[in-house]
Short mmCIF file of C-alpha atoms and ligand atoms in Angstrom, two decimals:
data_model
loop_
_atom_site.label_atom_id
_atom_site.label_comp_id
_atom_site.label_asym_id
_atom_site.label_seq_id
_atom_site.Cartn_x
_atom_site.Cartn_y
_atom_site.Cartn_z
CA MET A 28 -16.46 -86.23 8.06
CA THR A 29 -19.70 -85.55 9.96
CA ILE A 30 -20.51 -82.22 11.58
CA PHE A 31 -20.08 -83.91 14.97
CA SER A 32 -16.58 -85.13 14.02
CA ARG A 33 -15.73 -81.54 13.08
CA ILE A 34 -17.01 -80.37 16.47
CA ILE A 35 -14.92 -83.04 18.25
CA ALA A 36 -11.87 -81.98 16.19
CA GLY A 37 -12.42 -78.37 17.29
CA GLU A 38 -13.09 -77.15 13.74
CA ILE A 39 -16.63 -76.05 14.64
CA PRO A 40 -17.35 -74.41 18.01
CA CYS A 41 -19.63 -76.02 20.56
CA TYR A 42 -20.72 -75.67 24.16
CA LYS A 43 -18.62 -78.54 25.45
CA VAL A 44 -19.77 -80.44 28.51
CA ALA A 45 -17.50 -83.50 28.81
CA GLU A 46 -14.92 -85.59 26.99
CA ASP A 47 -12.87 -88.74 27.46
CA ASP A 48 -10.74 -90.71 25.03
CA ARG A 49 -13.77 -92.25 23.23
CA PHE A 50 -16.78 -90.04 23.86
CA PHE A 51 -17.74 -86.36 23.72
CA ALA A 52 -20.70 -84.40 25.09
CA PHE A 53 -21.91 -80.92 24.14
CA LEU A 54 -25.10 -78.87 24.22
CA ASP A 55 -27.58 -79.28 21.39
CA ILE A 56 -27.60 -75.98 19.50
CA ASN A 57 -31.41 -76.06 19.21
CA PRO A 58 -32.38 -77.44 22.62
CA VAL A 59 -35.84 -78.84 23.29
CA ASN A 60 -35.25 -77.72 26.88
CA TRP A 61 -32.41 -75.88 28.63
CA GLY A 62 -29.45 -78.18 29.18
CA HIS A 63 -30.29 -80.52 26.27
CA THR A 64 -27.02 -82.38 25.73
CA LEU A 65 -25.74 -84.73 23.02
CA VAL A 66 -23.43 -87.64 23.78
CA VAL A 67 -21.46 -88.94 20.78
CA PRO A 68 -18.76 -91.54 20.18
CA LYS A 69 -15.59 -90.08 18.67
CA GLU A 70 -15.58 -92.90 16.16
CA GLU A 71 -18.00 -92.21 13.32
CA THR A 72 -20.91 -94.62 13.05
CA ASP A 73 -24.25 -93.47 11.65
CA TYR A 74 -26.77 -95.74 13.36
CA ILE A 75 -26.43 -96.25 17.10
CA PHE A 76 -27.40 -99.93 16.92
CA ASP A 77 -24.57 -100.58 14.46
CA LEU A 78 -22.11 -99.89 17.32
CA ASP A 79 -20.50 -102.99 18.77
CA ASP A 80 -21.87 -104.12 22.13
CA LYS A 81 -18.97 -102.79 24.18
CA SER A 82 -19.01 -99.36 22.54
CA LEU A 83 -22.77 -99.09 23.01
CA GLY A 84 -22.48 -100.06 26.68
CA ASP A 85 -19.55 -97.73 27.32
CA MET A 86 -21.40 -94.88 25.60
CA MET A 87 -24.38 -95.37 27.91
CA VAL A 88 -22.09 -95.40 30.98
CA PHE A 89 -20.50 -92.14 29.77
CA ALA A 90 -24.02 -90.70 29.23
CA LYS A 91 -24.92 -91.77 32.76
CA LYS A 92 -22.08 -89.66 34.21
CA VAL A 93 -23.14 -86.67 32.13
CA ALA A 94 -26.81 -87.13 33.10
CA SER A 95 -25.87 -87.26 36.78
CA ALA A 96 -24.01 -83.94 36.45
CA MET A 97 -26.96 -82.45 34.52
CA LYS A 98 -29.38 -83.47 37.26
CA LYS A 99 -27.23 -81.76 39.89
CA THR A 100 -27.01 -78.61 37.78
CA LEU A 101 -30.48 -78.04 36.33
CA PRO A 102 -33.94 -77.95 37.91
CA CYS A 103 -35.65 -81.13 36.69
CA ARG A 104 -37.35 -84.30 37.83
CA LYS A 105 -35.30 -86.60 35.64
CA ILE A 106 -33.00 -86.65 32.62
CA GLY A 107 -34.91 -87.95 29.62
CA VAL A 108 -33.08 -90.07 27.05
CA ALA A 109 -33.80 -90.20 23.33
CA VAL A 110 -32.21 -91.44 20.14
CA LEU A 111 -33.44 -90.09 16.81
CA GLY A 112 -30.56 -89.72 14.39
CA LEU A 113 -32.70 -88.47 11.52
CA GLU A 114 -30.65 -85.33 10.95
CA VAL A 115 -26.98 -86.08 11.67
CA PRO A 116 -25.51 -89.43 10.51
CA HIS A 117 -23.25 -89.80 13.55
CA ALA A 118 -24.68 -91.85 16.43
CA HIS A 119 -25.74 -89.73 19.41
CA ILE A 120 -27.85 -89.88 22.55
CA HIS A 121 -30.03 -86.90 23.48
CA LEU A 122 -30.11 -86.13 27.22
CA VAL A 123 -32.84 -83.68 28.21
CA PRO A 124 -33.70 -82.32 31.68
CA ILE A 125 -37.45 -82.85 32.08
CA GLN A 126 -40.26 -81.84 34.40
CA ASN A 127 -42.95 -83.35 32.19
CA GLU A 128 -43.50 -85.11 28.86
CA GLY A 129 -43.81 -81.85 26.97
CA ASP A 130 -40.17 -81.02 27.76
CA MET A 131 -39.14 -83.74 25.30
CA ASP A 132 -41.22 -82.62 22.35
CA PHE A 133 -38.69 -82.47 19.53
CA ARG A 134 -41.12 -80.41 17.47
CA ASN A 135 -40.75 -77.53 19.95
CA LYS A 136 -37.12 -76.45 20.00
CA ILE A 137 -35.76 -73.26 21.53
CA ALA A 138 -34.77 -71.15 18.52
CA ASN A 139 -31.66 -68.97 18.84
CA PRO A 140 -30.82 -69.81 22.46
CA ASP A 141 -28.89 -67.07 24.26
CA PRO A 142 -25.16 -67.88 23.87
CA GLU A 143 -24.32 -66.57 27.35
CA LYS A 144 -26.95 -68.80 28.93
CA MET A 145 -25.72 -71.79 26.89
CA LYS A 146 -22.12 -71.13 27.98
CA GLU A 147 -23.19 -70.88 31.61
CA ILE A 148 -25.18 -74.14 31.46
CA ALA A 149 -22.33 -76.08 29.80
CA ALA A 150 -19.83 -74.79 32.37
CA GLY A 151 -22.25 -75.60 35.20
CA ILE A 152 -22.69 -79.21 34.07
CA ALA A 153 -18.94 -79.62 33.50
CA ALA A 154 -18.26 -78.37 37.03
CA ASN A 155 -20.54 -81.07 38.48
CA LEU A 156 -18.98 -84.02 36.61
P1 AMP B 25 -31.08 -86.08 15.11
O1 AMP B 25 -30.00 -86.53 14.15
O2 AMP B 25 -32.45 -86.19 14.49
O3 AMP B 25 -30.99 -86.77 16.44
O4 AMP B 25 -30.88 -84.53 15.37
C1 AMP B 25 -29.58 -83.97 15.43
C2 AMP B 25 -29.50 -82.97 16.55
O5 AMP B 25 -28.24 -82.34 16.47
C3 AMP B 25 -30.57 -81.86 16.51
O6 AMP B 25 -31.24 -81.81 17.76
C4 AMP B 25 -29.75 -80.60 16.22
O7 AMP B 25 -30.28 -79.46 16.89
C5 AMP B 25 -28.37 -80.96 16.73
N1 AMP B 25 -27.28 -80.27 16.06
C6 AMP B 25 -27.07 -80.17 14.72
N2 AMP B 25 -25.97 -79.45 14.47
C7 AMP B 25 -25.45 -79.10 15.68
C8 AMP B 25 -24.31 -78.35 16.09
N3 AMP B 25 -23.47 -77.81 15.21
N4 AMP B 25 -24.10 -78.18 17.42
C9 AMP B 25 -24.94 -78.72 18.33
N5 AMP B 25 -26.02 -79.44 18.00
C10 AMP B 25 -26.29 -79.62 16.70
#
C-alpha cells in the first residue's frame, strides 16, 4: 500500500481539499508554493501514463475543478501543472499556484509549513469547489 493510499484510507492525516469516488486531492506536505496540491487516483498505479485513457482523462477533469477552486482562493496568475513521480510510486498531478516560473522550482520547497496556515488554505480551496 502506498503512502497516498494510506492517506486516502484515513490512516495518515492530510490537509484534504477534495474527493469523489475515484480521485482525491490534498495539500503537498512540503509545498513549493502555498496551496501546492496533489491530485491522485484512488486506484494505485505508479506511473501516470500507465493509467488507461479514461482514467487519465477523468483525473485531469477532476484536477481542473480543483485548480479552478485554487485560483479563486489563492493570489496567483495561473495554476501550474507538473508530474514528477520520482518519490511516491502512486500516480499524482502537482497543482501549484504561480506568479512566475520560480514558484514551480521543486528544489525550493517550504520546509515545515505552519499547520494552521495549511489547514486554512485547504479549507479555503474546499469552500470554493
Ligand atoms: P514526486 O513523487 O516526485 O512527485 O513527489 C512526491 C510529493 O509528495 C512530494 O512533493 C512530497 O512533498 C509529497 N508528499 C510525500 N509524502 C506526503 C504526505 N504524507 N502528505 C502530503 N504530501 C506528501
